[in-house]
Structure formats: structure tokens, C-alpha cells
mmCIF file of C-alpha atoms in Angstrom:
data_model
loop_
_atom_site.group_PDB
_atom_site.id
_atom_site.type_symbol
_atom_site.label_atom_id
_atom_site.label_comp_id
_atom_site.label_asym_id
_atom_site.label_seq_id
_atom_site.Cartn_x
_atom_site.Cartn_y
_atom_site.Cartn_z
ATOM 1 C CA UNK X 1 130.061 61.373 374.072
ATOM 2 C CA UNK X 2 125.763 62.296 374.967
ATOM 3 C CA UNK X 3 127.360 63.457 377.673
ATOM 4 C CA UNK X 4 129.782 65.891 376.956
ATOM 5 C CA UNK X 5 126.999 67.788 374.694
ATOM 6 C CA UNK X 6 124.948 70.628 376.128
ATOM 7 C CA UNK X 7 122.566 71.984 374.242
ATOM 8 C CA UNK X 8 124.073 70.844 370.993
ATOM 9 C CA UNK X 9 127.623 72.282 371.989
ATOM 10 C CA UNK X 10 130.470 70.702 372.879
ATOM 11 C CA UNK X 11 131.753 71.175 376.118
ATOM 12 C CA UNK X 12 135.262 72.497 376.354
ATOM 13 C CA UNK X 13 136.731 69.689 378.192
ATOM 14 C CA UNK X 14 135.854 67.166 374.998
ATOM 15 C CA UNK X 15 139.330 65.786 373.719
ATOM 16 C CA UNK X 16 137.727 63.256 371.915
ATOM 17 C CA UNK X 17 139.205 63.192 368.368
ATOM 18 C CA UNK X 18 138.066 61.707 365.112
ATOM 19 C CA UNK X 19 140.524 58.626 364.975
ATOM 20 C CA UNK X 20 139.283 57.372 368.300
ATOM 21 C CA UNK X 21 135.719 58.023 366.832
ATOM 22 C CA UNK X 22 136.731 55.385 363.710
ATOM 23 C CA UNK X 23 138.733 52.983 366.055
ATOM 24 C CA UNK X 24 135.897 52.372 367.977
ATOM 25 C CA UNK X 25 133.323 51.823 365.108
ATOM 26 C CA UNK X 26 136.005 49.550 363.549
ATOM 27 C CA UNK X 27 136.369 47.964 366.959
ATOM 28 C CA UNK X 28 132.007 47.074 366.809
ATOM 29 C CA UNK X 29 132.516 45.712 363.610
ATOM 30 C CA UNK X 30 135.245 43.289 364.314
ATOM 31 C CA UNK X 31 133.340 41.974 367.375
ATOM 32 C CA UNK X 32 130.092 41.625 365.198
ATOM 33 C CA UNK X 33 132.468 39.897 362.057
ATOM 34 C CA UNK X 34 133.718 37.416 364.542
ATOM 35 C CA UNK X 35 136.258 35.224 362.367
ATOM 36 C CA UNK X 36 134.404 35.931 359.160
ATOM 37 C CA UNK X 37 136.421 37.121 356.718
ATOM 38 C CA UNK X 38 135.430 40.662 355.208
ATOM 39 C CA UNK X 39 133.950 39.016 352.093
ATOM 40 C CA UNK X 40 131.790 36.089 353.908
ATOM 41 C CA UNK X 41 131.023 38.888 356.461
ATOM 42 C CA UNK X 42 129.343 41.340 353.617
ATOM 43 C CA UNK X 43 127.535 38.205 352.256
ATOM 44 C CA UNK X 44 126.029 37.566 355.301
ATOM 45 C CA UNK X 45 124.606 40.987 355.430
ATOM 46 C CA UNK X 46 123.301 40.529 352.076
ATOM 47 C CA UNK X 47 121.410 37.686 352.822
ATOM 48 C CA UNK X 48 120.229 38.872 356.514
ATOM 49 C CA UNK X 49 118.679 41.814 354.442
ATOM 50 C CA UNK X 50 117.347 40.232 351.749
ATOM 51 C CA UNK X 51 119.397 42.215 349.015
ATOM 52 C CA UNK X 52 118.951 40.267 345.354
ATOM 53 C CA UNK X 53 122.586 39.317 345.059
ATOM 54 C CA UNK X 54 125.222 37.066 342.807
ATOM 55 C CA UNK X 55 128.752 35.974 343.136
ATOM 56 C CA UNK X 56 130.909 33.974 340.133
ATOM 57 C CA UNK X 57 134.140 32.521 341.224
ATOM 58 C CA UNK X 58 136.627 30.438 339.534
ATOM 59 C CA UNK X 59 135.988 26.817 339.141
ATOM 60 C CA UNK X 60 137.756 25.345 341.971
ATOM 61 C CA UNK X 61 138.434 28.130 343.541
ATOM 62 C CA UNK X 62 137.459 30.009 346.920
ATOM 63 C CA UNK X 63 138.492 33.891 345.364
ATOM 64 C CA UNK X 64 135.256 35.695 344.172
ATOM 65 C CA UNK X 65 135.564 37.054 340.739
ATOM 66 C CA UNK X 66 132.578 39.053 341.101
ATOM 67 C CA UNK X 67 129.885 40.489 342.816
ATOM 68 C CA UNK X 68 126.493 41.643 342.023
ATOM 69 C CA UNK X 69 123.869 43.173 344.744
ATOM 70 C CA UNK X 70 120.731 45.207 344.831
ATOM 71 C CA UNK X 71 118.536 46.542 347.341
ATOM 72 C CA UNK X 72 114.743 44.914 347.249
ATOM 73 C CA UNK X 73 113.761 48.489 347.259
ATOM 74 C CA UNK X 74 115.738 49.530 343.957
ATOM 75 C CA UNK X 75 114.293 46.653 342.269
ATOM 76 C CA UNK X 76 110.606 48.074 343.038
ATOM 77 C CA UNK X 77 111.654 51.563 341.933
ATOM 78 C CA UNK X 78 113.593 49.847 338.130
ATOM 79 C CA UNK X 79 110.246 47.948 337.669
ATOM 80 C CA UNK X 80 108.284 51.452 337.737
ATOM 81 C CA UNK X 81 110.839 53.686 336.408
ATOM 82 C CA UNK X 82 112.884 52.013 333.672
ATOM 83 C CA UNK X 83 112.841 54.396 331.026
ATOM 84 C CA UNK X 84 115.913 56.082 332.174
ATOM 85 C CA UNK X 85 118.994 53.985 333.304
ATOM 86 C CA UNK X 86 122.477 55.197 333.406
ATOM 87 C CA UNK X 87 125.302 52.590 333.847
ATOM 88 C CA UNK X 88 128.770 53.700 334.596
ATOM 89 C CA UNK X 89 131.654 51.551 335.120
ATOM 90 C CA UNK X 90 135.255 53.085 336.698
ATOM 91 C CA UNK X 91 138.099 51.529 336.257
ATOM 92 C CA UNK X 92 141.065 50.387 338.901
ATOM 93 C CA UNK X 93 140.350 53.252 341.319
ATOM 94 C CA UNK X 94 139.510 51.634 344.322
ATOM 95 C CA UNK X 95 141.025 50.735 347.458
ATOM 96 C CA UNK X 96 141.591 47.134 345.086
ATOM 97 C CA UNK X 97 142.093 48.318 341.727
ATOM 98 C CA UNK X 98 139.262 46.611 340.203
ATOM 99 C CA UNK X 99 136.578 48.064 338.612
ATOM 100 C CA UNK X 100 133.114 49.455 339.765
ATOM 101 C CA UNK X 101 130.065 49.042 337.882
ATOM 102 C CA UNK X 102 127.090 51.100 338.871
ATOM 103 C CA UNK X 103 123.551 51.310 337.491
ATOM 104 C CA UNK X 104 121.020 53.638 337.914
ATOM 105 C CA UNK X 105 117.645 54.391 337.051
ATOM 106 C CA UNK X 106 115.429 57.823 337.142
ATOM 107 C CA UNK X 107 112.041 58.181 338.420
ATOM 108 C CA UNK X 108 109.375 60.233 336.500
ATOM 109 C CA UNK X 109 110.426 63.378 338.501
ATOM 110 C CA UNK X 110 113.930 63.428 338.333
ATOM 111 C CA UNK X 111 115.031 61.152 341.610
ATOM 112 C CA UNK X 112 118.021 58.917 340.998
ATOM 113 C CA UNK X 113 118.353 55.872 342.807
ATOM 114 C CA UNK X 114 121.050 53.061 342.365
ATOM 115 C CA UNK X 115 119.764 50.025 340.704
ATOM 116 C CA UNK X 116 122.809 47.761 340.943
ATOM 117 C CA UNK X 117 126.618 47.472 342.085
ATOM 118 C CA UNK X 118 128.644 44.898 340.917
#
């Protein structure tokens, strides 16, 4: 695709369209999962970056009931700034139907940054 830009424009022969665009990122991703499954695949990224992170699954059981991570960085930032946190959970609108909890903190002028997903 470098290629077929000139000077920031497209060129007119580019029939390249957004799908192909996604197949082929979902394509990179497959080969780098390998025969991980999506979960073990994410929690191998979250240990290869050093992200603070916790799982709880049923005794005897495989299924992960949840799922707790957080960036090294967003743990700095909480131990400065953690005046202000805002913590807001939705409920059964995702892709799974499970909830979303999300916690945030505020610096001293008025940056968010995420704290925790679980």
C-alpha cells in the first residue's frame, strides 16, 4: 500500500478496500497466536509486557471467571494521582454479554488515564 501513495494521495488505480485491510491484520495475528487460544494468547501478552494482572477461575475448571489487568504505567500515575478515581462498570454489552469494569484516576491537571480493566 507505501506504494500506491504519492504525496499523501492515493493514486487512482488503489482498489484496496477496508475488509482486505482487516483480513490481513487478522491474518498476522493468527500466525503470531499459533494454536493459542484467544484467552492464553492475551495472557501471554500480559505477561511479555509486564502488565500487573489476575485471573479467578472455577475450582476445577479451565473457564476464566475473571480478569483483572493494568498497565505498569497506570499504576505509577494511581500512586501520584489518587485523589480522583472514577469506576464504572457496564453491564452485558459486549461482544460476550458480560460485564466491563473500568477504573480511572485523574491527574492534578485534569488528564484521565485508565487505572484498571477487569
Amino acid at each position: 500500500m507505501v506504494d500506491q501513495m504519492v504525496d499523501n494521495k492515493v493514486k487512482p488505480g488503489n482498489i484496496t478496500t477496508i475488509r482486505q485491510v482487516y483480513d490481513e491484520q487478522m491474518t498476522h495475528i493468527r500466525a503470531k497466536m499459533g494454536a493459542l487460544t484467544k484467552i492464553q494468547y492475551l495472557m501471554r501478552l500480559l505477561e511479555e509486557d509486564k502488565y500487573t494482572h489476575w485471573s479467578r477461575s472455577d475450582e476445577g475448571s479451565t473457564v476464566i471467571r475473571s480478569l483483572f489487568w493494568s498497565h505498569p504505567v497506570s499504576i505509577q500515575l494511581f500512586n501520584q494521582f489518587r485523589t480522583v478515581v472514577l469506576i464504572d462498570s457496564t453491564y452485558k454489552t459486549n461482544k460476550y454479554m458480560i460485564p466491563l469494569l473500568e477504573i480511572v484516576g485523574m491527574t492534578s491537571i485534569g488528564y484521565t488515564y485508565t487505572i484498571v480493566f477487569g
